[in-house]
PDB file of C-alpha atoms in Angstrom:
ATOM      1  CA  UNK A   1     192.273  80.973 -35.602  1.00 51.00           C
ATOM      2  CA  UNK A   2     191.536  79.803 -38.922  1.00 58.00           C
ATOM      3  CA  UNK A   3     188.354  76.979 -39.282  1.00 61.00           C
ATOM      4  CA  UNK A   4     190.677  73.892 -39.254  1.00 62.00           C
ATOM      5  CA  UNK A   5     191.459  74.842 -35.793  1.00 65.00           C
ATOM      6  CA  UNK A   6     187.293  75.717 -34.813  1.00 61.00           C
ATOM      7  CA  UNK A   7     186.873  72.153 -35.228  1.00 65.00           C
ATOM      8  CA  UNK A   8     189.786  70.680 -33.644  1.00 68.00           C
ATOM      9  CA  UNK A   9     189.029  72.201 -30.612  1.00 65.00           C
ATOM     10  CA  UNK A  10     187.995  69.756 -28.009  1.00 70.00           C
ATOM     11  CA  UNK A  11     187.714  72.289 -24.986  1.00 73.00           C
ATOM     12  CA  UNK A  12     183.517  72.444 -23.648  1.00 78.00           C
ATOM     13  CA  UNK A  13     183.173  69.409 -24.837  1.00 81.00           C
ATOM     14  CA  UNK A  14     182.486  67.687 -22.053  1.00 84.00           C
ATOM     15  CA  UNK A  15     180.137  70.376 -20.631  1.00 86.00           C
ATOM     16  CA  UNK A  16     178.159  70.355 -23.638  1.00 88.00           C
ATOM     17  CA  UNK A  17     177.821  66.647 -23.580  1.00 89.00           C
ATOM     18  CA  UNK A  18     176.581  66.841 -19.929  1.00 91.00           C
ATOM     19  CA  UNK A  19     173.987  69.285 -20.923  1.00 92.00           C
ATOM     20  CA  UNK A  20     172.540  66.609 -23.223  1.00 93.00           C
ATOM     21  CA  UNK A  21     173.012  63.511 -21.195  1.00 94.00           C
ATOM     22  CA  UNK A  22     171.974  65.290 -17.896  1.00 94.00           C
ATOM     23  CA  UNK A  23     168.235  65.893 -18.083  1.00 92.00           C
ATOM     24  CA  UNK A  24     167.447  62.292 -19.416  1.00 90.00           C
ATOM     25  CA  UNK A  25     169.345  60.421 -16.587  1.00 92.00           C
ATOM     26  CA  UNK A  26     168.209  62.512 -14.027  1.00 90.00           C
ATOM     27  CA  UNK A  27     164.515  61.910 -15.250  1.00 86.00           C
ATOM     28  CA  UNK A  28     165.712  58.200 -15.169  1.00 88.00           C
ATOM     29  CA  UNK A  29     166.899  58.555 -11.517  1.00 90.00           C
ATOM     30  CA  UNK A  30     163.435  60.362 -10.443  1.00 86.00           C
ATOM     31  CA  UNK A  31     161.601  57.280 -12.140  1.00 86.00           C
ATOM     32  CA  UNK A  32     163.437  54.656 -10.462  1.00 89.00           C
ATOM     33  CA  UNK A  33     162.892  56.434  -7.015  1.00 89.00           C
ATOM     34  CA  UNK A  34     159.281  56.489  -7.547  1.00 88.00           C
ATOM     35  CA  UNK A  35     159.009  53.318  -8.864  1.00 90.00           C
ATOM     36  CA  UNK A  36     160.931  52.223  -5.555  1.00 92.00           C
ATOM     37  CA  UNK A  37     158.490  54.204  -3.446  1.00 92.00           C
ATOM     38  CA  UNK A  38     155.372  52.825  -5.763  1.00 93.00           C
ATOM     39  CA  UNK A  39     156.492  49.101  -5.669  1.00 94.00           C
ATOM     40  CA  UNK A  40     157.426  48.958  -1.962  1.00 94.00           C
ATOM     41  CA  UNK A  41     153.854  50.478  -0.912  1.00 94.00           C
ATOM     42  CA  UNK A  42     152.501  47.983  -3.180  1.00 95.00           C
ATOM     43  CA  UNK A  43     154.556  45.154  -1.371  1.00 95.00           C
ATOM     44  CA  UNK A  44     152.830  46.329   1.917  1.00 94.00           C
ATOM     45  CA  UNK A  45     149.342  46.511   0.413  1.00 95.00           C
ATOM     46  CA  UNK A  46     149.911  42.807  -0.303  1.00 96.00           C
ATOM     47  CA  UNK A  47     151.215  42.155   2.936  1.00 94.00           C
ATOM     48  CA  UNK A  48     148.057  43.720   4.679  1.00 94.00           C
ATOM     49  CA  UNK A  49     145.806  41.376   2.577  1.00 95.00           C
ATOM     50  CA  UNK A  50     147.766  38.267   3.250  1.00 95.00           C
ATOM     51  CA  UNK A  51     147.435  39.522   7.218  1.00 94.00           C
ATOM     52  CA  UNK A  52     143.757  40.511   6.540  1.00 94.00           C
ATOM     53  CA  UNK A  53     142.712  37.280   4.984  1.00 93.00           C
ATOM     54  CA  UNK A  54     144.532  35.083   7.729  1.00 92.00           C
ATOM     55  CA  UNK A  55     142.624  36.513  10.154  1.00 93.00           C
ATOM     56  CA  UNK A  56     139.111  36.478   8.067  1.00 92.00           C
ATOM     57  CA  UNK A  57     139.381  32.760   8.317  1.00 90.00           C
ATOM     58  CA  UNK A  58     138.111  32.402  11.741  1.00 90.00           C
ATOM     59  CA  UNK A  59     134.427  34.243  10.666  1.00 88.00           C
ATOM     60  CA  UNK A  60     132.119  31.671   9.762  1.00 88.00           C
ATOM     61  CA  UNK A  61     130.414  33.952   6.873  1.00 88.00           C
ATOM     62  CA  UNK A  62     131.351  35.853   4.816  1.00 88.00           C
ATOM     63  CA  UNK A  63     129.473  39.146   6.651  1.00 91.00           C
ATOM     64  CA  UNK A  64     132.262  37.884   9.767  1.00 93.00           C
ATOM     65  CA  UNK A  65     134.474  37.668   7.826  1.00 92.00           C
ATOM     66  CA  UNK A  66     134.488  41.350   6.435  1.00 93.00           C
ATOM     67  CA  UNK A  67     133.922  42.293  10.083  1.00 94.00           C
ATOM     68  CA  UNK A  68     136.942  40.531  10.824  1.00 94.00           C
ATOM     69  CA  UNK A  69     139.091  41.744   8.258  1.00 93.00           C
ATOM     70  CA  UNK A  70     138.087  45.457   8.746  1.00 93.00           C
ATOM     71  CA  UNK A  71     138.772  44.878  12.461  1.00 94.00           C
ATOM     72  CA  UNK A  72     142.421  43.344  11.636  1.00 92.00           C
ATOM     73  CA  UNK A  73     143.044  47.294   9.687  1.00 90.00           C
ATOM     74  CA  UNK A  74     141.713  49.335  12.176  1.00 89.00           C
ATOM     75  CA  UNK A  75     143.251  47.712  15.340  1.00 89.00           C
ATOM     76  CA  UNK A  76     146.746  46.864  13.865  1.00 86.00           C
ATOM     77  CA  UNK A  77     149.654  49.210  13.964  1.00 81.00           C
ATOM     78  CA  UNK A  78     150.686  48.497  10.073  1.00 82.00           C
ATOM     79  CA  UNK A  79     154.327  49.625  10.503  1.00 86.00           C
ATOM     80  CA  UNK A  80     154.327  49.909   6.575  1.00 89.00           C
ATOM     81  CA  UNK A  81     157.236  53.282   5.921  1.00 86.00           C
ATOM     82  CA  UNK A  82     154.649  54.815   2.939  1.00 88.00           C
ATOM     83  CA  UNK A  83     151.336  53.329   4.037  1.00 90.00           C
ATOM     84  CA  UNK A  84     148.783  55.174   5.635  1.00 90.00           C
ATOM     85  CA  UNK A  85     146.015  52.727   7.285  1.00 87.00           C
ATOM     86  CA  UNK A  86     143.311  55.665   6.946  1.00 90.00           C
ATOM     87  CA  UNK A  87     143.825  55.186   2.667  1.00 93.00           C
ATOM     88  CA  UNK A  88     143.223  51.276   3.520  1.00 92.00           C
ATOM     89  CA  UNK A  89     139.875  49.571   2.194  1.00 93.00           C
ATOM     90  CA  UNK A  90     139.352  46.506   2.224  1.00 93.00           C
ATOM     91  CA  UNK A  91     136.276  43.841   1.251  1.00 93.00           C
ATOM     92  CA  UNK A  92     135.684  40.022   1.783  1.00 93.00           C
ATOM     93  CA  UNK A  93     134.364  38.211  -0.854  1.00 92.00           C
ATOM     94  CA  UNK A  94     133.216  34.433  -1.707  1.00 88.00           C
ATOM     95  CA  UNK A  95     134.271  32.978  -4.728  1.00 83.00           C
ATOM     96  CA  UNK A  96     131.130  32.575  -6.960  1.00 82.00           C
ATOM     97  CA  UNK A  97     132.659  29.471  -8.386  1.00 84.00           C
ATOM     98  CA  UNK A  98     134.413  27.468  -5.299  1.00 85.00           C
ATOM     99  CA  UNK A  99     132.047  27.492  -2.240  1.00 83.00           C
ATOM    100  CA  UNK A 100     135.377  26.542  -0.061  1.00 87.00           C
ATOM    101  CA  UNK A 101     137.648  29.597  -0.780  1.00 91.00           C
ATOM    102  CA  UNK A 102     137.275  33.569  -0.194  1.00 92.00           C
ATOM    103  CA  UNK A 103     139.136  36.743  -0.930  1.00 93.00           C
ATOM    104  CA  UNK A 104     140.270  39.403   0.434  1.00 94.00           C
ATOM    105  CA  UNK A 105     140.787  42.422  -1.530  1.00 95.00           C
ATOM    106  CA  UNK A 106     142.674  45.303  -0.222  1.00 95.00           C
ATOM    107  CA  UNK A 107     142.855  48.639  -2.032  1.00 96.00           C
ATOM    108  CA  UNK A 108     144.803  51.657  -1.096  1.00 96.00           C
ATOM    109  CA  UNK A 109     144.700  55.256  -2.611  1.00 95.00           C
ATOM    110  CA  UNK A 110     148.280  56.225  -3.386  1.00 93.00           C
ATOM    111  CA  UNK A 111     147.691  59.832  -3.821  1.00 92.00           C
ATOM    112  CA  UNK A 112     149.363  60.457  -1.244  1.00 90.00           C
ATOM    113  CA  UNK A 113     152.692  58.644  -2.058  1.00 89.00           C
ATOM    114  CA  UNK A 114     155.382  61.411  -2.806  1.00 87.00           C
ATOM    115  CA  UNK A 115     155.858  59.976  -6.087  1.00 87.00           C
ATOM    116  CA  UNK A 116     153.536  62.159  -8.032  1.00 84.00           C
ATOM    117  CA  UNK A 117     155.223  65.381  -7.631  1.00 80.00           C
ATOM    118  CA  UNK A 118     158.216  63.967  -9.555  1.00 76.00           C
ATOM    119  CA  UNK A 119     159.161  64.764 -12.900  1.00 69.00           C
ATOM    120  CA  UNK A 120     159.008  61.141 -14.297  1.00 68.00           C
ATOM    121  CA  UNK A 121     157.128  59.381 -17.002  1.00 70.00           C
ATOM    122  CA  UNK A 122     154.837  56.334 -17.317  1.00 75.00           C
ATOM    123  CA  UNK A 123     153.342  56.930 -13.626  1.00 78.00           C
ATOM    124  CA  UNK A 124     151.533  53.876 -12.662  1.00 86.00           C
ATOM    125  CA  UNK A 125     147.934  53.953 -11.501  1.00 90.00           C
ATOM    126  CA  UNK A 126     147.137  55.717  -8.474  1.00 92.00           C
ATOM    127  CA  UNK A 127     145.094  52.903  -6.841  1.00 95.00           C
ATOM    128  CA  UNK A 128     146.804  50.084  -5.497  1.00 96.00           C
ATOM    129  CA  UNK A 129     144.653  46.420  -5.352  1.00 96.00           C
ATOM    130  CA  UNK A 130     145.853  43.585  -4.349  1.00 96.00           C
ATOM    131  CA  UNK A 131     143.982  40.252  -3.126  1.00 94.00           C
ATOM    132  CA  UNK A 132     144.659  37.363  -1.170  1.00 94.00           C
ATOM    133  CA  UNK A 133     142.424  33.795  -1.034  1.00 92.00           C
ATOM    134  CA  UNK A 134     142.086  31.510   1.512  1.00 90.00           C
ATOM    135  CA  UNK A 135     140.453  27.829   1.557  1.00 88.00           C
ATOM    136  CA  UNK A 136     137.809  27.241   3.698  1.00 83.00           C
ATOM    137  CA  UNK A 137     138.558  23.978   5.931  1.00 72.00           C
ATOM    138  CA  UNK A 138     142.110  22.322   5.237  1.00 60.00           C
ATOM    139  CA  UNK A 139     143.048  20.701   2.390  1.00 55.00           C
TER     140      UNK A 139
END
């Protein structure tokens, strides 16, 4: 088999393009699952402050209101799929510059999300905040 034909010869090819091609999509695959996992735990997170802040607005200050809000977490069955309650924290706070609104902020350690022992890139952070504010008194 002289070189001519060495060069011509098409057979492996495929298997040595697969080789290449392989590793990067399946580290694209493993990033898009955990970005799935990440985004839908962060979806609940938001969900559990929207909840949490609704029922804040029947305290009357803003020490009920935390009381209220912590209450709404610990009592509340928060059938979230990748959300643990006991990860959960969450604070009540007035807004320094509108006397009629608060917030709610809810943070949840993700450690525990099975995202981490992936082999993916660009992780995002491993705390999840999100808020939600509520007027005081109607319009």
């Amino acid at each position: 088999m002289g070189m001519a034909n060495i060069f011509r010869n098409r057979s492996g090819s495929a298997a040595v393009e697969f080789a290449i091609v392989a590793p990067v999509f399946i580290l694209v695959i493993l990033t898009m699952i955990a970005y799935g996992i990440y985004l839908t735990a962060a979806y609940a997170v938001q969900q559990v402050a929207a909840d949490a802040a609704r029922t804040a607005i029947a305290g009357m200050s803003t020490p009920e209101r935390q009381a209220l809000a912590k209450d709404f977490i610990d009592k509340s069955a928060l059938n979230y799929v990748f959300l643990d309650k006991n990860h959960l924290n969450v604070s009540v706070d007035s807004d320094p510059f509108n006397v009629t609104q608060f917030t709610v902020t809810v943070e949840y350690d993700a450690t525990e999300l099975p995202i981490w022992s992936l082999y993916t890139y660009a992780l995002p952070d491993k705390t999840i905040r999100r808020f939600s504010t509520i007027r005081i008194g109607g319009v």
